[in-house]
Amino acid sequence: MTSLNFNSMNMMNMNMLGGFGMTGLGMNGFGGGLFTNCFGDFEYDKMAGFAVANSLFSVGVQAFQSIRSQKEPKVDYKEEKNDIDEKINKQLEKLPGATEDDYYAYQVESKYDDAISTANTNIENAKKSIASYEETINTLGAKKESEMTAAEKSKFDEAKKQKAELEKSIAEGGELYEALKEAEEAKAKRQDEINEIISNIDKLLDEKDKIQNSMDMQTLKDADGNRLTRARKECMTENYDEKNPASKADIRRAFNEFIKAKDNNSKKAAADKILEMYDSNPKLEDKYSKEIKIIENWIEENP
């Protein structure tokens, strides 16, 4: 039925009243209208009945169009899934080499550990140098300064200077100390980034699972037919094999029972019956291979 413009409908109704009821007269001057008798007199009961019927019809059409306009548009799950996949890939790009299968085990890149190792090595070398300078200072310092040769005095002074600089360097605020601190902070920051990325991927994959579940349920709904094409519920109690192969109507009923199941036990029973039906009839294999994969995945995830 094509959409009607209510102004046009009202005009049409008025024309009907005018053309057939109010002014419609026959060739001999007597009434031939919809709401007049053979003498041309108005029959007001007919007019009232028509008005009520027309009003109800108009309300019905308005209600139908209102319901149709309020009906939610069909969700494009494929587009939603593609959007989620794109978001997941953008997150995975921040974890070089990671995939959906192993992202959760991602470790901080080795360069951060290398930087910390280098900083620690520099500090350890500085401490060894400090010890060496300390030994030189103690050895030369055993003499009175007046007894030292010029070379010894120069070496003594240089040892004291180098020792002091290295001690300052490894102390808080010193160059080597700060280098180690920065390396450790960089690793910690990167670890926080990785933790956040992993958390984001977790959430996106949960959302993806929900979308996939909706897609799977839609696939099963598309395959479960309708009341006219499904077998009766009694088919769920039969045993199916090569001697008693299931029909399309049977497996449609089983799909429908799986969709409507309120708990896992009921779903499990319907899923097992679907596989039994599927195995009993080779003709069902090509028709419902995608749906069967959905059922098999569900069984695997719900042992």
mmCIF file of C-alpha atoms in Angstrom:
data_model
loop_
_atom_site.group_PDB
_atom_site.id
_atom_site.type_symbol
_atom_site.label_atom_id
_atom_site.label_comp_id
_atom_site.label_asym_id
_atom_site.label_seq_id
_atom_site.Cartn_x
_atom_site.Cartn_y
_atom_site.Cartn_z
ATOM 1 C CA MET A 1 0.000 0.000 0.000
ATOM 2 C CA THR A 2 1.505 3.350 -1.001
ATOM 3 C CA SER A 3 1.717 6.173 1.513
ATOM 4 C CA LEU A 4 -1.384 8.434 1.482
ATOM 5 C CA ASN A 5 -1.423 12.161 2.054
ATOM 6 C CA PHE A 6 -4.142 12.845 4.620
ATOM 7 C CA ASN A 7 -5.062 16.221 3.097
ATOM 8 C CA SER A 8 -5.634 14.435 -0.176
ATOM 9 C CA MET A 9 -7.683 11.761 1.599
ATOM 10 C CA ASN A 10 -9.851 14.375 3.300
ATOM 11 C CA MET A 11 -10.440 16.161 -0.001
ATOM 12 C CA MET A 12 -11.335 12.839 -1.587
ATOM 13 C CA ASN A 13 -13.819 12.134 1.199
ATOM 14 C CA MET A 14 -15.379 15.563 0.816
ATOM 15 C CA ASN A 15 -15.693 14.997 -2.929
ATOM 16 C CA MET A 16 -17.400 11.680 -2.221
ATOM 17 C CA LEU A 17 -19.832 13.380 0.108
ATOM 18 C CA GLY A 18 -20.457 16.144 -2.330
ATOM 19 C CA GLY A 19 -20.583 14.076 -5.484
ATOM 20 C CA PHE A 20 -22.616 11.180 -4.203
ATOM 21 C CA GLY A 21 -24.442 12.304 -1.140
ATOM 22 C CA MET A 22 -25.050 16.039 -1.083
ATOM 23 C CA THR A 23 -25.689 17.001 -4.687
ATOM 24 C CA GLY A 24 -25.721 13.762 -6.609
ATOM 25 C CA LEU A 25 -29.092 13.616 -8.447
ATOM 26 C CA GLY A 26 -30.195 11.206 -11.158
ATOM 27 C CA MET A 27 -31.247 12.088 -14.684
ATOM 28 C CA ASN A 28 -34.890 12.394 -13.620
ATOM 29 C CA GLY A 29 -34.072 14.722 -10.724
ATOM 30 C CA PHE A 30 -34.266 12.033 -8.109
ATOM 31 C CA GLY A 31 -31.366 11.047 -5.951
ATOM 32 C CA GLY A 32 -28.681 8.696 -7.185
ATOM 33 C CA GLY A 33 -26.218 9.652 -4.499
ATOM 34 C CA LEU A 34 -24.445 7.540 -1.894
ATOM 35 C CA PHE A 35 -26.327 9.142 1.017
ATOM 36 C CA THR A 36 -29.730 9.814 -0.530
ATOM 37 C CA ASN A 37 -32.698 7.572 -1.098
ATOM 38 C CA CYS A 38 -34.504 7.198 -4.391
ATOM 39 C CA PHE A 39 -36.428 10.398 -3.678
ATOM 40 C CA GLY A 40 -33.334 12.453 -3.162
ATOM 41 C CA ASP A 41 -33.760 12.729 0.620
ATOM 42 C CA PHE A 42 -30.639 12.585 2.777
ATOM 43 C CA GLU A 43 -30.142 9.449 4.879
ATOM 44 C CA TYR A 44 -28.215 10.825 7.826
ATOM 45 C CA ASP A 45 -27.509 7.411 9.381
ATOM 46 C CA LYS A 46 -25.549 6.422 6.319
ATOM 47 C CA MET A 47 -23.674 9.704 6.381
ATOM 48 C CA ALA A 48 -22.809 9.278 10.073
ATOM 49 C CA GLY A 49 -21.694 5.671 9.515
ATOM 50 C CA PHE A 50 -19.463 6.684 6.670
ATOM 51 C CA ALA A 51 -17.931 9.505 8.702
ATOM 52 C CA VAL A 52 -17.147 7.145 11.596
ATOM 53 C CA ALA A 53 -15.675 4.510 9.289
ATOM 54 C CA ASN A 54 -13.618 7.136 7.493
ATOM 55 C CA SER A 55 -12.373 8.496 10.834
ATOM 56 C CA LEU A 56 -11.372 5.035 12.036
ATOM 57 C CA PHE A 57 -9.596 4.339 8.754
ATOM 58 C CA SER A 58 -7.673 7.616 9.018
ATOM 59 C CA VAL A 59 -6.660 6.842 12.614
ATOM 60 C CA GLY A 60 -5.572 3.350 11.578
ATOM 61 C CA VAL A 61 -3.400 4.648 8.786
ATOM 62 C CA GLN A 62 -1.883 7.257 11.087
ATOM 63 C CA ALA A 63 -1.140 4.580 13.709
ATOM 64 C CA PHE A 64 0.460 2.315 11.092
ATOM 65 C CA GLN A 65 2.662 5.123 9.793
ATOM 66 C CA SER A 66 3.567 6.126 13.356
ATOM 67 C CA ILE A 67 4.612 2.561 14.244
ATOM 68 C CA ARG A 68 6.553 2.242 11.018
ATOM 69 C CA SER A 69 8.377 5.540 11.668
ATOM 70 C CA GLN A 70 9.248 4.447 15.217
ATOM 71 C CA LYS A 71 10.612 1.065 14.154
ATOM 72 C CA GLU A 72 14.327 0.909 14.829
ATOM 73 C CA PRO A 73 16.476 0.659 11.719
ATOM 74 C CA LYS A 74 18.266 -2.640 11.189
ATOM 75 C CA VAL A 75 21.709 -2.589 12.756
ATOM 76 C CA ASP A 76 24.633 -3.077 10.394
ATOM 77 C CA TYR A 77 26.686 -5.402 12.590
ATOM 78 C CA LYS A 78 29.285 -5.917 9.889
ATOM 79 C CA GLU A 79 30.018 -2.193 9.756
ATOM 80 C CA GLU A 80 30.201 -2.027 13.560
ATOM 81 C CA LYS A 81 32.606 -4.966 13.642
ATOM 82 C CA ASN A 82 34.822 -3.389 10.992
ATOM 83 C CA ASP A 83 34.905 -0.193 13.045
ATOM 84 C CA ILE A 84 35.959 -2.135 16.156
ATOM 85 C CA ASP A 85 38.627 -4.025 14.193
ATOM 86 C CA GLU A 86 40.036 -0.714 12.990
ATOM 87 C CA LYS A 87 40.226 0.575 16.562
ATOM 88 C CA ILE A 88 41.884 -2.640 17.742
ATOM 89 C CA ASN A 89 44.474 -2.432 14.974
ATOM 90 C CA LYS A 90 45.304 1.150 15.932
ATOM 91 C CA GLN A 91 45.945 -0.003 19.487
ATOM 92 C CA LEU A 92 48.013 -2.981 18.316
ATOM 93 C CA GLU A 93 50.192 -0.638 16.247
ATOM 94 C CA LYS A 94 51.360 0.817 19.558
ATOM 95 C CA LEU A 95 52.627 -2.653 20.534
ATOM 96 C CA PRO A 96 55.007 -3.542 17.669
ATOM 97 C CA GLY A 97 54.631 -7.150 16.590
ATOM 98 C CA ALA A 98 51.663 -7.870 18.871
ATOM 99 C CA THR A 99 48.466 -9.570 17.660
ATOM 100 C CA GLU A 100 45.021 -10.194 19.115
ATOM 101 C CA ASP A 101 46.282 -13.607 20.233
ATOM 102 C CA ASP A 102 49.300 -12.468 22.256
ATOM 103 C CA TYR A 103 48.985 -8.740 23.003
ATOM 104 C CA TYR A 104 48.226 -9.413 26.710
ATOM 105 C CA ALA A 105 51.764 -10.832 27.199
ATOM 106 C CA TYR A 106 53.511 -7.838 25.647
ATOM 107 C CA GLN A 107 56.610 -6.728 27.537
ATOM 108 C CA VAL A 108 58.391 -3.386 27.676
ATOM 109 C CA GLU A 109 60.789 -3.096 24.746
ATOM 110 C CA SER A 110 64.410 -4.107 25.408
ATOM 111 C CA LYS A 111 65.744 -0.625 24.671
ATOM 112 C CA TYR A 112 64.374 0.562 28.011
ATOM 113 C CA ASP A 113 66.157 -2.219 29.882
ATOM 114 C CA ASP A 114 69.298 -1.514 27.865
ATOM 115 C CA ALA A 115 69.207 2.136 28.934
ATOM 116 C CA ILE A 116 68.843 1.146 32.595
ATOM 117 C CA SER A 117 71.658 -1.399 32.254
ATOM 118 C CA THR A 118 73.942 1.198 30.689
ATOM 119 C CA ALA A 119 73.174 3.712 33.441
ATOM 120 C CA ASN A 120 73.860 1.117 36.141
ATOM 121 C CA THR A 121 77.124 0.120 34.463
ATOM 122 C CA ASN A 122 78.235 3.741 34.352
ATOM 123 C CA ILE A 123 77.554 4.086 38.062
ATOM 124 C CA GLU A 124 79.415 0.875 38.875
ATOM 125 C CA ASN A 125 82.408 2.025 36.817
ATOM 126 C CA ALA A 126 82.324 5.351 38.606
ATOM 127 C CA LYS A 127 82.388 3.588 41.967
ATOM 128 C CA LYS A 128 85.402 1.521 40.849
ATOM 129 C CA SER A 129 87.167 4.691 39.760
ATOM 130 C CA ILE A 130 86.357 6.324 43.074
ATOM 131 C CA ALA A 131 87.924 3.361 44.874
ATOM 132 C CA SER A 132 91.025 3.627 42.690
ATOM 133 C CA TYR A 133 91.347 7.348 43.334
ATOM 134 C CA GLU A 134 90.804 6.689 47.015
ATOM 135 C CA GLU A 135 93.716 4.262 46.997
ATOM 136 C CA THR A 136 95.961 6.776 45.245
ATOM 137 C CA ILE A 137 94.992 9.498 47.700
ATOM 138 C CA ASN A 138 95.700 7.229 50.673
ATOM 139 C CA THR A 139 99.058 6.127 49.284
ATOM 140 C CA LEU A 140 100.310 9.583 48.380
ATOM 141 C CA GLY A 141 98.689 11.148 51.393
ATOM 142 C CA ALA A 142 100.851 9.042 53.654
ATOM 143 C CA LYS A 143 103.627 11.476 52.866
ATOM 144 C CA LYS A 144 103.795 15.002 54.028
ATOM 145 C CA GLU A 145 102.931 17.396 51.299
ATOM 146 C CA SER A 146 106.438 18.904 51.601
ATOM 147 C CA GLU A 147 107.950 15.490 50.899
ATOM 148 C CA MET A 148 105.974 14.931 47.698
ATOM 149 C CA THR A 149 107.572 15.415 44.337
ATOM 150 C CA ALA A 150 105.856 17.717 41.873
ATOM 151 C CA ALA A 151 104.509 14.719 39.948
ATOM 152 C CA GLU A 152 103.188 13.112 43.110
ATOM 153 C CA LYS A 153 101.594 16.362 44.213
ATOM 154 C CA SER A 154 99.912 16.741 40.829
ATOM 155 C CA LYS A 155 98.681 13.139 40.880
ATOM 156 C CA PHE A 156 97.417 13.545 44.446
ATOM 157 C CA ASP A 157 95.483 16.668 43.630
ATOM 158 C CA GLU A 158 94.042 15.153 40.424
ATOM 159 C CA ALA A 159 92.895 12.046 42.305
ATOM 160 C CA LYS A 160 91.121 14.153 44.906
ATOM 161 C CA LYS A 161 89.457 16.225 42.156
ATOM 162 C CA GLN A 162 88.295 13.199 40.107
ATOM 163 C CA LYS A 163 87.039 11.379 43.203
ATOM 164 C CA ALA A 164 85.008 14.383 44.256
ATOM 165 C CA GLU A 165 83.469 14.801 40.775
ATOM 166 C CA LEU A 166 82.550 11.127 40.528
ATOM 167 C CA GLU A 167 81.027 11.078 43.992
ATOM 168 C CA LYS A 168 78.959 14.100 43.071
ATOM 169 C CA SER A 169 77.928 12.415 39.825
ATOM 170 C CA ILE A 170 76.534 9.301 41.507
ATOM 171 C CA ALA A 171 74.898 11.220 44.346
ATOM 172 C CA GLU A 172 71.255 12.384 44.101
ATOM 173 C CA GLY A 173 71.046 15.146 41.516
ATOM 174 C CA GLY A 174 74.284 14.081 39.876
ATOM 175 C CA GLU A 175 74.613 13.274 36.169
ATOM 176 C CA LEU A 176 74.954 9.500 36.471
ATOM 177 C CA TYR A 177 72.318 9.313 39.189
ATOM 178 C CA GLU A 178 69.835 11.280 37.112
ATOM 179 C CA ALA A 179 70.596 9.228 33.989
ATOM 180 C CA LEU A 180 69.613 6.044 35.844
ATOM 181 C CA LYS A 181 66.527 7.734 37.294
ATOM 182 C CA GLU A 182 65.407 8.917 33.850
ATOM 183 C CA ALA A 183 65.938 5.469 32.348
ATOM 184 C CA GLU A 184 63.893 3.819 35.109
ATOM 185 C CA GLU A 185 61.137 6.430 34.828
ATOM 186 C CA ALA A 186 61.028 6.004 31.040
ATOM 187 C CA LYS A 187 60.538 2.268 31.476
ATOM 188 C CA ALA A 188 57.829 2.786 34.095
ATOM 189 C CA LYS A 189 56.045 5.289 31.845
ATOM 190 C CA ARG A 190 56.207 2.891 28.918
ATOM 191 C CA GLN A 191 54.867 0.096 31.128
ATOM 192 C CA ASP A 192 51.921 2.316 32.100
ATOM 193 C CA GLU A 193 51.296 3.005 28.406
ATOM 194 C CA ILE A 194 51.382 -0.699 27.616
ATOM 195 C CA ASN A 195 49.013 -1.486 30.492
ATOM 196 C CA GLU A 196 46.559 1.134 29.209
ATOM 197 C CA ILE A 197 46.795 -0.166 25.635
ATOM 198 C CA ILE A 198 46.202 -3.739 26.815
ATOM 199 C CA SER A 199 43.200 -2.540 28.840
ATOM 200 C CA ASN A 200 41.820 -0.701 25.795
ATOM 201 C CA ILE A 201 42.213 -3.803 23.633
ATOM 202 C CA ASP A 202 40.502 -5.916 26.302
ATOM 203 C CA LYS A 203 37.481 -3.604 26.239
ATOM 204 C CA LEU A 204 37.395 -3.467 22.444
ATOM 205 C CA LEU A 205 37.563 -7.248 22.171
ATOM 206 C CA ASP A 206 34.715 -7.568 24.680
ATOM 207 C CA GLU A 207 32.700 -5.177 22.528
ATOM 208 C CA LYS A 208 33.701 -7.130 19.428
ATOM 209 C CA ASP A 209 32.512 -10.368 21.065
ATOM 210 C CA LYS A 210 29.145 -8.771 21.792
ATOM 211 C CA ILE A 211 28.826 -7.616 18.194
ATOM 212 C CA GLN A 212 29.873 -11.039 16.929
ATOM 213 C CA ASN A 213 27.289 -12.646 19.196
ATOM 214 C CA SER A 214 24.621 -10.313 17.794
ATOM 215 C CA MET A 215 25.756 -11.171 14.264
ATOM 216 C CA ASP A 216 25.604 -14.878 15.071
ATOM 217 C CA MET A 217 22.135 -14.579 16.561
ATOM 218 C CA GLN A 218 20.975 -12.609 13.521
ATOM 219 C CA THR A 219 22.383 -15.318 11.263
ATOM 220 C CA LEU A 220 20.468 -17.966 13.208
ATOM 221 C CA LYS A 221 17.295 -15.854 13.155
ATOM 222 C CA ASP A 222 17.604 -15.526 9.395
ATOM 223 C CA ALA A 223 17.880 -19.302 9.193
ATOM 224 C CA ASP A 224 15.108 -20.293 11.618
ATOM 225 C CA GLY A 225 12.290 -19.549 9.165
ATOM 226 C CA ASN A 226 8.826 -18.767 10.489
ATOM 227 C CA ARG A 227 5.833 -20.595 11.927
ATOM 228 C CA LEU A 228 4.821 -21.876 8.541
ATOM 229 C CA THR A 229 8.257 -23.201 7.590
ATOM 230 C CA ARG A 230 9.275 -24.706 10.946
ATOM 231 C CA ALA A 231 8.438 -28.190 12.115
ATOM 232 C CA ARG A 232 6.434 -28.663 15.289
ATOM 233 C CA LYS A 233 8.224 -28.650 18.635
ATOM 234 C CA GLU A 234 7.775 -32.398 18.845
ATOM 235 C CA CYS A 235 10.596 -32.784 16.327
ATOM 236 C CA MET A 236 13.036 -31.869 19.111
ATOM 237 C CA THR A 237 12.311 -35.170 20.860
ATOM 238 C CA GLU A 238 13.012 -37.405 17.858
ATOM 239 C CA ASN A 239 16.277 -39.171 17.104
ATOM 240 C CA TYR A 240 17.891 -38.395 13.768
ATOM 241 C CA ASP A 241 20.269 -40.490 11.697
ATOM 242 C CA GLU A 242 20.672 -41.736 8.110
ATOM 243 C CA LYS A 243 17.477 -43.732 8.430
ATOM 244 C CA ASN A 244 15.567 -40.787 9.825
ATOM 245 C CA PRO A 245 17.207 -37.676 8.337
ATOM 246 C CA ALA A 246 16.155 -34.273 9.578
ATOM 247 C CA SER A 247 14.443 -31.874 7.211
ATOM 248 C CA LYS A 248 14.977 -28.145 6.765
ATOM 249 C CA ALA A 249 11.806 -27.591 8.770
ATOM 250 C CA ASP A 250 13.225 -29.684 11.620
ATOM 251 C CA ILE A 251 16.528 -27.828 11.837
ATOM 252 C CA ARG A 252 14.740 -24.484 11.545
ATOM 253 C CA ARG A 253 12.742 -25.425 14.620
ATOM 254 C CA ALA A 254 15.965 -26.406 16.413
ATOM 255 C CA PHE A 255 17.568 -23.046 15.519
ATOM 256 C CA ASN A 256 14.488 -21.294 16.866
ATOM 257 C CA GLU A 257 14.600 -23.270 20.104
ATOM 258 C CA PHE A 258 18.279 -22.393 20.528
ATOM 259 C CA ILE A 259 17.547 -18.680 20.020
ATOM 260 C CA LYS A 260 14.647 -18.682 22.492
ATOM 261 C CA ALA A 261 16.418 -20.757 25.173
ATOM 262 C CA LYS A 262 16.566 -18.916 28.510
ATOM 263 C CA ASP A 263 19.470 -20.806 30.075
ATOM 264 C CA ASN A 264 22.604 -22.671 29.035
ATOM 265 C CA ASN A 265 21.131 -26.119 29.672
ATOM 266 C CA SER A 266 18.283 -25.436 27.256
ATOM 267 C CA LYS A 267 20.688 -23.944 24.733
ATOM 268 C CA LYS A 268 22.994 -26.962 25.092
ATOM 269 C CA ALA A 269 20.108 -29.353 24.451
ATOM 270 C CA ALA A 270 19.045 -27.398 21.353
ATOM 271 C CA ALA A 271 22.657 -27.147 20.110
ATOM 272 C CA ASP A 272 23.198 -30.898 20.462
ATOM 273 C CA LYS A 273 19.967 -31.589 18.582
ATOM 274 C CA ILE A 274 21.011 -29.173 15.809
ATOM 275 C CA LEU A 275 24.284 -31.060 15.303
ATOM 276 C CA GLU A 276 22.426 -34.385 15.365
ATOM 277 C CA MET A 277 20.032 -33.116 12.687
ATOM 278 C CA TYR A 278 22.865 -31.671 10.633
ATOM 279 C CA ASP A 279 24.822 -34.936 10.669
ATOM 280 C CA SER A 280 21.760 -36.956 9.673
ATOM 281 C CA ASN A 281 21.185 -35.224 6.344
ATOM 282 C CA PRO A 282 23.998 -34.342 3.875
ATOM 283 C CA LYS A 283 21.623 -31.961 2.089
ATOM 284 C CA LEU A 284 21.737 -29.659 5.103
ATOM 285 C CA GLU A 285 25.529 -29.294 5.002
ATOM 286 C CA ASP A 286 25.798 -26.697 2.228
ATOM 287 C CA LYS A 287 22.690 -24.859 3.344
ATOM 288 C CA TYR A 288 23.599 -24.399 7.005
ATOM 289 C CA SER A 289 27.396 -24.692 7.244
ATOM 290 C CA LYS A 290 27.753 -21.105 8.531
ATOM 291 C CA GLU A 291 25.056 -21.589 11.146
ATOM 292 C CA ILE A 292 26.565 -24.891 12.285
ATOM 293 C CA LYS A 293 29.936 -23.191 12.793
ATOM 294 C CA ILE A 294 28.214 -20.729 15.109
ATOM 295 C CA ILE A 295 26.670 -23.592 17.091
ATOM 296 C CA GLU A 296 29.992 -25.448 17.296
ATOM 297 C CA ASN A 297 31.741 -22.306 18.561
ATOM 298 C CA TRP A 298 29.060 -21.823 21.182
ATOM 299 C CA ILE A 299 29.439 -25.413 22.391
ATOM 300 C CA GLU A 300 33.219 -24.990 22.571
ATOM 301 C CA GLU A 301 32.868 -21.818 24.633
ATOM 302 C CA ASN A 302 30.192 -23.364 26.888
ATOM 303 C CA PRO A 303 31.447 -26.867 27.758
#
